[in-house]
Coordinates of C-alpha atoms and ligand atoms in Angstrom, one line a residue:
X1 CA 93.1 81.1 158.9
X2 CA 95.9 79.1 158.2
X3 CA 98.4 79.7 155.9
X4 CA 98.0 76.7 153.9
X5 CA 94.5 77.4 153.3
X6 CA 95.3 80.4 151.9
X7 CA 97.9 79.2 149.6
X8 CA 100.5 81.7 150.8
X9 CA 103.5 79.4 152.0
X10 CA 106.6 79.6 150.7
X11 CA 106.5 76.4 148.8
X12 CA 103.2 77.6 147.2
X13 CA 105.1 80.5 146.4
X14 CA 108.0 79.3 144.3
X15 CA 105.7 76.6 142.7
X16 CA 103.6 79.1 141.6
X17 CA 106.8 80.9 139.6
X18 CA 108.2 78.1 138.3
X19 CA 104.4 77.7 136.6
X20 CA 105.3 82.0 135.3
X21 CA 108.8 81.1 134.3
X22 CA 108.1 77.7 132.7
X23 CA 105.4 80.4 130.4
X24 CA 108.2 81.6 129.3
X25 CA 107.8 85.3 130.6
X26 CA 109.6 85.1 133.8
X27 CA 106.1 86.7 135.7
X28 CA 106.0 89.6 133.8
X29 CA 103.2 88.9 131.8
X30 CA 100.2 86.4 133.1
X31 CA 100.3 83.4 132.3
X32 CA 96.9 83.4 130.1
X33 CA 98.9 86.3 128.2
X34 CA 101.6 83.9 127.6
X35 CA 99.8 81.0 126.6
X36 CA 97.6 83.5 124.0
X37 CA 101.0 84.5 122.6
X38 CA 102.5 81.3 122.4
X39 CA 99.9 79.4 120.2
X40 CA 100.9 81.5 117.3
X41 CA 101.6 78.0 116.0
X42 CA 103.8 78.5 112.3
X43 CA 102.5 79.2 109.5
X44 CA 101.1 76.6 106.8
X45 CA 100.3 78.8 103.8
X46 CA 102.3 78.0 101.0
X47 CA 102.0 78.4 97.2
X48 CA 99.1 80.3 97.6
X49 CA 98.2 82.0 94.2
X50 CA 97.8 85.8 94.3
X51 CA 97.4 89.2 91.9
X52 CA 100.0 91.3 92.1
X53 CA 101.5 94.1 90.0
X54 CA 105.3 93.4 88.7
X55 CA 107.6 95.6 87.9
X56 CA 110.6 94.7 85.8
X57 CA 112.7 96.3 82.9
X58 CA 113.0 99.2 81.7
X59 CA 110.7 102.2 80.3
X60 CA 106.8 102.4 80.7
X61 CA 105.2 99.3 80.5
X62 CA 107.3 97.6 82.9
X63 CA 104.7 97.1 85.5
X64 CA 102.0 94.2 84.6
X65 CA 99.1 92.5 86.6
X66 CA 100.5 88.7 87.1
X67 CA 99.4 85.9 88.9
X68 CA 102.1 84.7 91.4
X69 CA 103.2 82.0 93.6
X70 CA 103.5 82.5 97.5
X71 CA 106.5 81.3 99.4
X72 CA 106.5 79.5 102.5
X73 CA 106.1 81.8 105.5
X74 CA 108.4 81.3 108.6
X75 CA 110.6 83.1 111.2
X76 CA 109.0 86.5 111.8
X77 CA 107.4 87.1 109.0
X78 CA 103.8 88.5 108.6
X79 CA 101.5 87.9 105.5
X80 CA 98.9 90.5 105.5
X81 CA 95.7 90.5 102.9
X82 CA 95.6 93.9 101.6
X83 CA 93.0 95.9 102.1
X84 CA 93.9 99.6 100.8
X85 CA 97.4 101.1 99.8
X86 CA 97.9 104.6 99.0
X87 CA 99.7 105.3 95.3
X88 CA 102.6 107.2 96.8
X89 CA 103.7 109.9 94.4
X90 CA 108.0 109.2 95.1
X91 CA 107.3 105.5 93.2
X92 CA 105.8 107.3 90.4
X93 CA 109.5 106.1 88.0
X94 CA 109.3 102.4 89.4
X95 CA 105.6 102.1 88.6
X96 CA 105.5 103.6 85.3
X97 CA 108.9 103.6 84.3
X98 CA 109.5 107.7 83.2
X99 CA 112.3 109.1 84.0
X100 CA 112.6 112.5 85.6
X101 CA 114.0 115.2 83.6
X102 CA 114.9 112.8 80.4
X103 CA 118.3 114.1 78.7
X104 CA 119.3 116.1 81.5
X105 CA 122.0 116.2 83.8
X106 CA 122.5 113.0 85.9
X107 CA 121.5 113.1 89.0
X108 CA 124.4 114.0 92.1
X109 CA 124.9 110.7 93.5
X110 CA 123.3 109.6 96.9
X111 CA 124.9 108.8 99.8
X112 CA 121.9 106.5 100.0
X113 CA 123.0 104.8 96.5
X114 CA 124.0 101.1 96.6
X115 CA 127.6 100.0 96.5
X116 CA 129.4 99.6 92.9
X117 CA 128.4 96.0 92.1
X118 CA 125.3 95.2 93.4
X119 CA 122.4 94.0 91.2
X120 CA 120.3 96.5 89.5
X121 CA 116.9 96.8 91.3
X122 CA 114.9 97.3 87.2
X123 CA 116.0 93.7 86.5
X124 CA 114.2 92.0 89.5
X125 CA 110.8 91.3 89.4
X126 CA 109.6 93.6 91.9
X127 CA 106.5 94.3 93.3
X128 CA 106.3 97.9 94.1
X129 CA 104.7 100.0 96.4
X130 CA 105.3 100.8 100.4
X131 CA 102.9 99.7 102.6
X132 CA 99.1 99.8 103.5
X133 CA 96.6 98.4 105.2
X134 CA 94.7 94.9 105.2
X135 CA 94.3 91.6 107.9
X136 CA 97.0 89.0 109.3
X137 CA 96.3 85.8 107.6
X138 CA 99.5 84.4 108.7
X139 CA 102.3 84.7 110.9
X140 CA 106.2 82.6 111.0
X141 CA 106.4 81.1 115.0
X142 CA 108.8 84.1 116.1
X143 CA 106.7 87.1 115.1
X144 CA 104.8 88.8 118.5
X145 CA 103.4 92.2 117.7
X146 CA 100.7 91.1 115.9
X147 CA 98.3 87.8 115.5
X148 CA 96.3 85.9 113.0
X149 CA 92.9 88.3 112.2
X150 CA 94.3 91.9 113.2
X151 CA 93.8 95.2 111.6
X152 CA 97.4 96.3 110.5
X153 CA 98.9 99.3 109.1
X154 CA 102.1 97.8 107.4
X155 CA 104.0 100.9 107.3
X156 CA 106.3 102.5 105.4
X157 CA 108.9 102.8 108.1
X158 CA 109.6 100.1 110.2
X159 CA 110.5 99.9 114.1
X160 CA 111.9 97.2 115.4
X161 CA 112.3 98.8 118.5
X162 CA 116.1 97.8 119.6
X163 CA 118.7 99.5 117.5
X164 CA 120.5 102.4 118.1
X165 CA 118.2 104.8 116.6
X166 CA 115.1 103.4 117.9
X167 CA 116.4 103.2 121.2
X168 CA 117.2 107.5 120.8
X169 CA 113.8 107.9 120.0
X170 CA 114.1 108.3 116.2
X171 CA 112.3 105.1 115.3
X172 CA 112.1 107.1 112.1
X173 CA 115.6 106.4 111.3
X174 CA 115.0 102.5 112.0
X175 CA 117.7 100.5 111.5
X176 CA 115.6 98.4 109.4
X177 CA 115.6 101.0 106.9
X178 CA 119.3 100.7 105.9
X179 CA 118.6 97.4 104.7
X180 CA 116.3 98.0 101.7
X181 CA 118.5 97.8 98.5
X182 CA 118.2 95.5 95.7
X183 CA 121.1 93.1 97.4
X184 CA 119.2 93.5 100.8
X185 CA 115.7 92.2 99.6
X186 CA 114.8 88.5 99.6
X187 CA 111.9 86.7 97.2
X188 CA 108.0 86.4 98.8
X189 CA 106.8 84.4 95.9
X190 CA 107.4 83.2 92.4
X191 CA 106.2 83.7 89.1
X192 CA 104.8 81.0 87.0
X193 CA 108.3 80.5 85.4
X194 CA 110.0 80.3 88.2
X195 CA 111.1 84.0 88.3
X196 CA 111.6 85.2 91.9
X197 CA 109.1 88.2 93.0
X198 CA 110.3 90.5 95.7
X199 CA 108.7 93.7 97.4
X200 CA 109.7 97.3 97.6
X201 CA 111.3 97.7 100.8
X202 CA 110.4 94.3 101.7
X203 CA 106.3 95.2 101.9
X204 CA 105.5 95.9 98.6
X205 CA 101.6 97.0 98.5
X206 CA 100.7 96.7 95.0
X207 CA 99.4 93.5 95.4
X208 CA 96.9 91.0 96.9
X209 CA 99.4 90.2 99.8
X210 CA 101.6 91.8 101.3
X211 CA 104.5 89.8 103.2
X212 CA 106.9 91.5 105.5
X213 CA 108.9 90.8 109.0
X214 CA 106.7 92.5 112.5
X215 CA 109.4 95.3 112.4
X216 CA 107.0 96.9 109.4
X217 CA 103.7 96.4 110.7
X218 CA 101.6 98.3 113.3
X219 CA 98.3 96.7 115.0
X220 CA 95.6 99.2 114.7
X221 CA 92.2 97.6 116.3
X222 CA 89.9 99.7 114.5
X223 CA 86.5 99.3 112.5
X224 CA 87.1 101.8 110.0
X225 CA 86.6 102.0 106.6
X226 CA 89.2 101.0 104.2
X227 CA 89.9 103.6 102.3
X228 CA 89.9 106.3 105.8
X229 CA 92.1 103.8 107.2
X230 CA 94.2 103.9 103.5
X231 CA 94.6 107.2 103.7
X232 CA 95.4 107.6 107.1
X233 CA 97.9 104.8 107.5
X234 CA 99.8 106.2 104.1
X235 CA 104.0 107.1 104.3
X236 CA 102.6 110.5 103.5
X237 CA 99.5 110.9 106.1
X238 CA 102.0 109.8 108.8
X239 CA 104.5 111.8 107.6
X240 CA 102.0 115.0 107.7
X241 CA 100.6 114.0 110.7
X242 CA 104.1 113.1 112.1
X243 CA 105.4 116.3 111.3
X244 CA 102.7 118.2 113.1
X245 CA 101.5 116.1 115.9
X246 CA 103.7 113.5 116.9
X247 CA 106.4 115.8 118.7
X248 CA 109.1 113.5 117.1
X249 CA 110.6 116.7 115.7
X250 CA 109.0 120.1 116.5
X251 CA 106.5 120.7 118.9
X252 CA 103.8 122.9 117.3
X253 CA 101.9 125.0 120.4
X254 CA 98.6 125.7 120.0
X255 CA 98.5 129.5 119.2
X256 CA 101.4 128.8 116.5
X257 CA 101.5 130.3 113.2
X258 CA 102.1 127.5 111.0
X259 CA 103.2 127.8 107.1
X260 CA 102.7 124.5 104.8
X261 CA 104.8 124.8 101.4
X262 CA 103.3 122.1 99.3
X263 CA 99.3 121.1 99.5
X264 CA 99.9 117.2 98.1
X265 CA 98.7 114.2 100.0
X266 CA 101.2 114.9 102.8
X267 CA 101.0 118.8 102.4
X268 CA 97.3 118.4 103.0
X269 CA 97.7 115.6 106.1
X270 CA 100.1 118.5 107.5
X271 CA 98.0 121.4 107.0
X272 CA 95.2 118.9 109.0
X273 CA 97.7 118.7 111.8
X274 CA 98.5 121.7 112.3
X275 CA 94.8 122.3 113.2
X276 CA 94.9 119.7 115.5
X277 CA 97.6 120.9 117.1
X278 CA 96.0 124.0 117.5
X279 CA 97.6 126.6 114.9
X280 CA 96.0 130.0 115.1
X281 CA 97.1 130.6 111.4
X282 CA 97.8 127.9 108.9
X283 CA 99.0 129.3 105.3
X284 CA 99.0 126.8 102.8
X285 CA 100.9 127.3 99.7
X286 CA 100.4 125.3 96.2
X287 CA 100.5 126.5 92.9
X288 CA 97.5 124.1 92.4
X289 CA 94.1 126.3 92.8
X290 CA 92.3 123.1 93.7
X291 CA 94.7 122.0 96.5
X292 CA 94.5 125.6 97.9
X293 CA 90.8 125.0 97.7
X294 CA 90.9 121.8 99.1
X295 CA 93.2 122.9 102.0
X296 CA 91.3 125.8 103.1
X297 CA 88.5 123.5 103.6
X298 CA 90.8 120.9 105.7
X299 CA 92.1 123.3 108.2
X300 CA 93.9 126.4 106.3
X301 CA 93.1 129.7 107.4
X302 CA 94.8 131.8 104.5
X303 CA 95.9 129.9 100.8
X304 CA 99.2 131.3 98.5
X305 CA 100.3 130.6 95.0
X306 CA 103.8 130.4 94.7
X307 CA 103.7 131.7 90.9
X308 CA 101.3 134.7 91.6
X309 CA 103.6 135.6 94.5
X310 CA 107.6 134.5 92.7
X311 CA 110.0 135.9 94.7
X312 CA 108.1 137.7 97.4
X313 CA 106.4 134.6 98.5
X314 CA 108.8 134.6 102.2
X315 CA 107.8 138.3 102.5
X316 CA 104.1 137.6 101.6
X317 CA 104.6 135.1 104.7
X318 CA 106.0 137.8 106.8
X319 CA 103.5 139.8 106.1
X320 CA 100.4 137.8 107.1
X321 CA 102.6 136.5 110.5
X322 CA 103.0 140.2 111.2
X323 CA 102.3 140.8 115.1
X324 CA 100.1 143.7 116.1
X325 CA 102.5 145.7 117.3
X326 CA 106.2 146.1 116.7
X327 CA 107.2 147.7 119.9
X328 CA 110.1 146.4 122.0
X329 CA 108.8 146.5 125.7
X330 CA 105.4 145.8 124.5
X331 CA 105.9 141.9 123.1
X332 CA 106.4 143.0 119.7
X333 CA 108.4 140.3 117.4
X334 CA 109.7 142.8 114.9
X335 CA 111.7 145.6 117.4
X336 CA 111.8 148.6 115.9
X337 CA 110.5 147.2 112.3
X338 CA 113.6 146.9 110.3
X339 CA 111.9 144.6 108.4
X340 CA 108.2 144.1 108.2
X341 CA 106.1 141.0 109.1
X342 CA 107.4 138.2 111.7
X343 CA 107.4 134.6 109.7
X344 CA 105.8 131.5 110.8
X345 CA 107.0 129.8 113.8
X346 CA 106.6 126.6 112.2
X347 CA 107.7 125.8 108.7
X348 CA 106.7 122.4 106.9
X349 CA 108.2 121.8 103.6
X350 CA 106.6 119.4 101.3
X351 CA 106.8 119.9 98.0
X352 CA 109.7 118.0 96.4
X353 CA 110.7 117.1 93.2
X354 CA 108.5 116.8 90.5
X355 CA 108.4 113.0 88.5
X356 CA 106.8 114.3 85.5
X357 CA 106.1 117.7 84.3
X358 CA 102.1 118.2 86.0
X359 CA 99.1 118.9 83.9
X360 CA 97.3 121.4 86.4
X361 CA 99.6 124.2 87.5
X362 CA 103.6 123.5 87.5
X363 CA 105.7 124.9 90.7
X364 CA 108.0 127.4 90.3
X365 CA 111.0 124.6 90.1
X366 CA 110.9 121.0 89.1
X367 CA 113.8 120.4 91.2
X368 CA 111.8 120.9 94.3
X369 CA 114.9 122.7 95.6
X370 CA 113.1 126.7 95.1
X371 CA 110.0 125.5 97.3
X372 CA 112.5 124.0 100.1
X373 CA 114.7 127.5 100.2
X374 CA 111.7 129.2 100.4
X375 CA 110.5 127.0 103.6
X376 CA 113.3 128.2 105.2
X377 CA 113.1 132.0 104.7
X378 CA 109.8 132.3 105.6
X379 CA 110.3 131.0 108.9
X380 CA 110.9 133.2 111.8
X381 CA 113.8 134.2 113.5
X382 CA 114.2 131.4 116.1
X383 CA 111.1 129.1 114.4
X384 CA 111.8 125.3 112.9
X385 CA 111.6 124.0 109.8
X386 CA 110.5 120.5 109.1
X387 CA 112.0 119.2 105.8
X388 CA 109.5 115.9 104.4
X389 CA 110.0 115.9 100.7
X390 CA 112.3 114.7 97.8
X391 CA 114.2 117.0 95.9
X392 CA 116.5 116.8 93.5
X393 CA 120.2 118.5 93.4
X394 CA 121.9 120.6 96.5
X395 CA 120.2 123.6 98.3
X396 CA 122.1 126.6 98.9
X397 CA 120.9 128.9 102.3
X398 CA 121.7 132.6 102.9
X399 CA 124.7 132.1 105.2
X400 CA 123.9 134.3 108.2
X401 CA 120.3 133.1 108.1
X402 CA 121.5 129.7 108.6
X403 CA 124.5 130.4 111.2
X404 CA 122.6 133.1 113.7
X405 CA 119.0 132.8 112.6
X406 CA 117.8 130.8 115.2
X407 CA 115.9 128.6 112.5
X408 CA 116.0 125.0 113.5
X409 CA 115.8 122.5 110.7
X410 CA 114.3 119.3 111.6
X411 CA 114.6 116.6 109.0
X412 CA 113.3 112.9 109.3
X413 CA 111.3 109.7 107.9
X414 CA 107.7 110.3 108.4
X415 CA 107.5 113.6 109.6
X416 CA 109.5 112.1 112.9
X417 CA 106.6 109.7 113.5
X418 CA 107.3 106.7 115.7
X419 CA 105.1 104.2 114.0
X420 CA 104.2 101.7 117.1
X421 CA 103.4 105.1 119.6
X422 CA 102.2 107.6 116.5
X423 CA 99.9 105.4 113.7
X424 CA 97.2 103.8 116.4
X425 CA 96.9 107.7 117.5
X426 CA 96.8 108.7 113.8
X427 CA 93.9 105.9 113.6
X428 CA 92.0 107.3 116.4
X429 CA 92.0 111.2 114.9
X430 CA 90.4 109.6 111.6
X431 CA 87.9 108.1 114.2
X432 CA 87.2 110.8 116.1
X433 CA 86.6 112.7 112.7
X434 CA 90.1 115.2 113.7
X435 CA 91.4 113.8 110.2
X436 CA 89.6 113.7 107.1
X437 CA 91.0 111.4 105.0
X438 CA 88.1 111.4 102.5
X439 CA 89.2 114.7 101.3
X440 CA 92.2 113.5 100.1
X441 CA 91.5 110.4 98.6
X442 CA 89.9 111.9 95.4
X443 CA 90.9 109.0 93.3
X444 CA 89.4 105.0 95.1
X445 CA 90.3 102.3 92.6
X446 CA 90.7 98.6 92.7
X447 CA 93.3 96.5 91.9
X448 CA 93.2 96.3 88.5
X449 CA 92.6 100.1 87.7
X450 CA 96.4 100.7 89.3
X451 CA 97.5 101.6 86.3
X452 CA 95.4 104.0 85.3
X453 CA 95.3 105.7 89.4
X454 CA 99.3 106.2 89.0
X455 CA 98.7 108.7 85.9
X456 CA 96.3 110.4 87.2
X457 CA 99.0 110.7 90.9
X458 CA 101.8 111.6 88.3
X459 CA 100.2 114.3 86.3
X460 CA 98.9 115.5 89.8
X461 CA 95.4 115.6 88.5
X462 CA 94.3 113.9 91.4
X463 CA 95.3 114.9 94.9
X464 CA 96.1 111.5 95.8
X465 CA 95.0 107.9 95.0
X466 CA 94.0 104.2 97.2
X467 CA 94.2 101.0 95.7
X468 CA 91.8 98.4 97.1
X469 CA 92.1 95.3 96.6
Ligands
LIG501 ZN1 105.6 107.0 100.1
LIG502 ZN1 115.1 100.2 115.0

């Protein structure tokens, strides 16, 4: 057979790269992948009119239901039709507009906080939320992660995948996330007088549309429902799951003894977690009798209430992680018993701060900051501590415990997660039925009952709540 025939000579060869190069993939990808990616011709959906929920002002009543007018899409932008969004609990004072702890002492000022100077956030028109779930219905000519008609999670922490922190594995810490202050965000749409509409850190959620740059949105290829997928795909389901599964901080080993401090949404994704990563004890702790309940049912195998236990709740702890035998040479975890029990090897704090005083059960501190000590000295000698939630003020840590203790603290965005690795995997637990995200969706609303879903999430008497839209 000649070699002409079978189109291997060497002009052949090189014609046949200059066809891969001129793809514009240099041969790495075929060129049928190529082409598919490059007729993501740009997007032609402008002034499109869309529901969304506005925040502006100050005090309650600031957010309203308004029709608004869509921008032009371009550069690497995504619009995405919402489907579900979760009514995170830390956008409770956006949403509302209550103030934590009114008359009180100020708040100690964030290193997070924006510069002296820049606009003030309450007097943009701001849709608010962070994230959610929904279909591509348009994309700008530069955008390549996802394409016109896919599933997406737009997440609540971006990735873009080449900054310094992305590239160290803490995607969690994206870049992308420095850049959400009032001075950083640009307008999606208008209102009818002209009045520029912008998004909580540039995805928004409350709203028909959602329209955000790739960095924030993760392809999920699924068939699930909506609200599952709501749930699942939520800053604080991630961030449970992320803390427990995803390896991005601790690695739980199945066998672990696993203590959850704070049963909310993300609490409750944790506590799920940790049975999926194969806890031999899970102790959740709430003073909420029906997010004990509900977390004995997801996966818990013992329940606490902080107020029913006070100060004794790191011994109670001890206590229940106490190994069957104390002995030195023997395995024991305790030598010679100085002090009784062992601690969990895995700590996960999420309680945080509270918005409003709750009308079930309150915690034993508003501040979040009681809960978060706690975490830490119920955790064994030479366990880790994941820190998720919000509190408010500084947290003070028995010295020694902190110096020699062995205890490593783990903080991070979303439990760790790295959304483009961990939220398709998060997808396929709910799937396989690992998850259950019905559990913790007790409140399913549409659009226009957001209002009304974000009391219920404040006063905690719901676990959590998904808008649909
Ligand atoms: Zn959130
Ligand atoms: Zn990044």
């Amino acid at each position: 057979m000649s070699s002409t025939k079978s189109g291997l000579t060497r002009r052949g060869l090189l014609k046949k790269g200059a066809t891969a190069a001129a793809a514009g993939a240099a041969g790495l990808l075929t060129p049928s992948q190529t082409a598919a990616e490059s007729t993501q011709g740009p997007a032609v959906v402008t002034r499109a009119r869309f529901k969304a929920w506005v925040s502006r002002g100050d005090g309650r009543g600031r957010t309203t239901l308004q029709e608004v007018i869509l921008r032009p899409i371009g550069g690497r932008q995504v619009m995405v039709r919402t489907e579900a969004t979760n009514l995170c609990y830390s956008n409770v004072g956006a949403v509302l507009g209550v103030q934590p702890n009114p008359g009180g002492p100020a708040p100690p000022v964030s290193a997070l906080a924006p510069p002296p100077g820049s606009r003030r956030m309450n007097d943009m028109a701001v849709i608010q939320g962070h994230g959610g779930i929904g279909t591509v219905e348009a994309v700008g000519p530069e955008v390549r992660r996802v394409r016109v008609g896919d599933k997406v999670c737009v997440s609540g922490t971006p990735q873009c995948g080449s900054c310094y922190r992305c590239l160290r594995g803490r995607s969690d810490m994206c870049q992308f996330l420095s850049a959400i202050g009032a001075d950083d965000l640009t307008p999606i749409a208008d209102m009818s007088d002209g009045t520029p509409v912008f998004e909580n850190s540039h995805i928004g959620g409350l709203a028909e549309l959602m329209v955000t740059t790739e960095e924030w949105v993760v392809p999920i290829f699924t068939k699930s429902d909506v609200v599952g997928l709501g749930m699942v795909c939520s800053c604080v389901s991630v961030a449970g799951l992320g803390a427990t599964t995803s390896q991005g901080l601790a690695v739980i080993e199945p066998g672990a003894s696993v203590a959850v401090v704070g049963c909310g949404p993300l609490g409750l994704s944790a506590v799920q977690g940790a049975r999926i990563a194969g806890a031999s004890m899970i102790i959740a702790i709430d003073p909420i009798r029906v997010r004990r309940e509900l977390a004995l049912r997801v996966g818990a195998t013992h329940a606490l209430d902080p107020n029913v236990e006070r100060d004794n709740l790191a011994q109670r702890v001890r206590e229940l992680t106490t190994w069957p035998t104390d002995r030195l040479w023997s395995g024991g975890r305790n030598p010679a018993g100085r002090r009784p029990g062992a601690g969990a090897d895995f700590v996960v704090e999420a309680a945080g701060a509270d918005q409003v005083p709750p009308k079930l059960e309150a915690g034993p501190d508003p501040t979040g900051i009681t809960p978060m000590q706690q975490a830490y000295q119920m955790c064994a000698l030479g366990g880790h501590v994941i820190t998720t939630s919000l509190v408010r003020g500084n947290i003070t840590l028995p010295g020694n415990l902190f110096s020699i203790g062995g205890v490593t603290h783990h903080g991070g965005q979303a439990g760790g997660a790295s959304p483009m690795r961990d939220i398709p995997k998060f997808v396929r637990m709910l799937e396989s039925g690992q998850f259950d995200a019905k559990s913790l969706a007790t409140t399913v609303v549409p659009l226009p009952g957001m209002l009304e879903a974000y009391e219920q999430v404040a006063y905690r008497t719901t676990v959590t709540a998904i808008m649909t839209a």
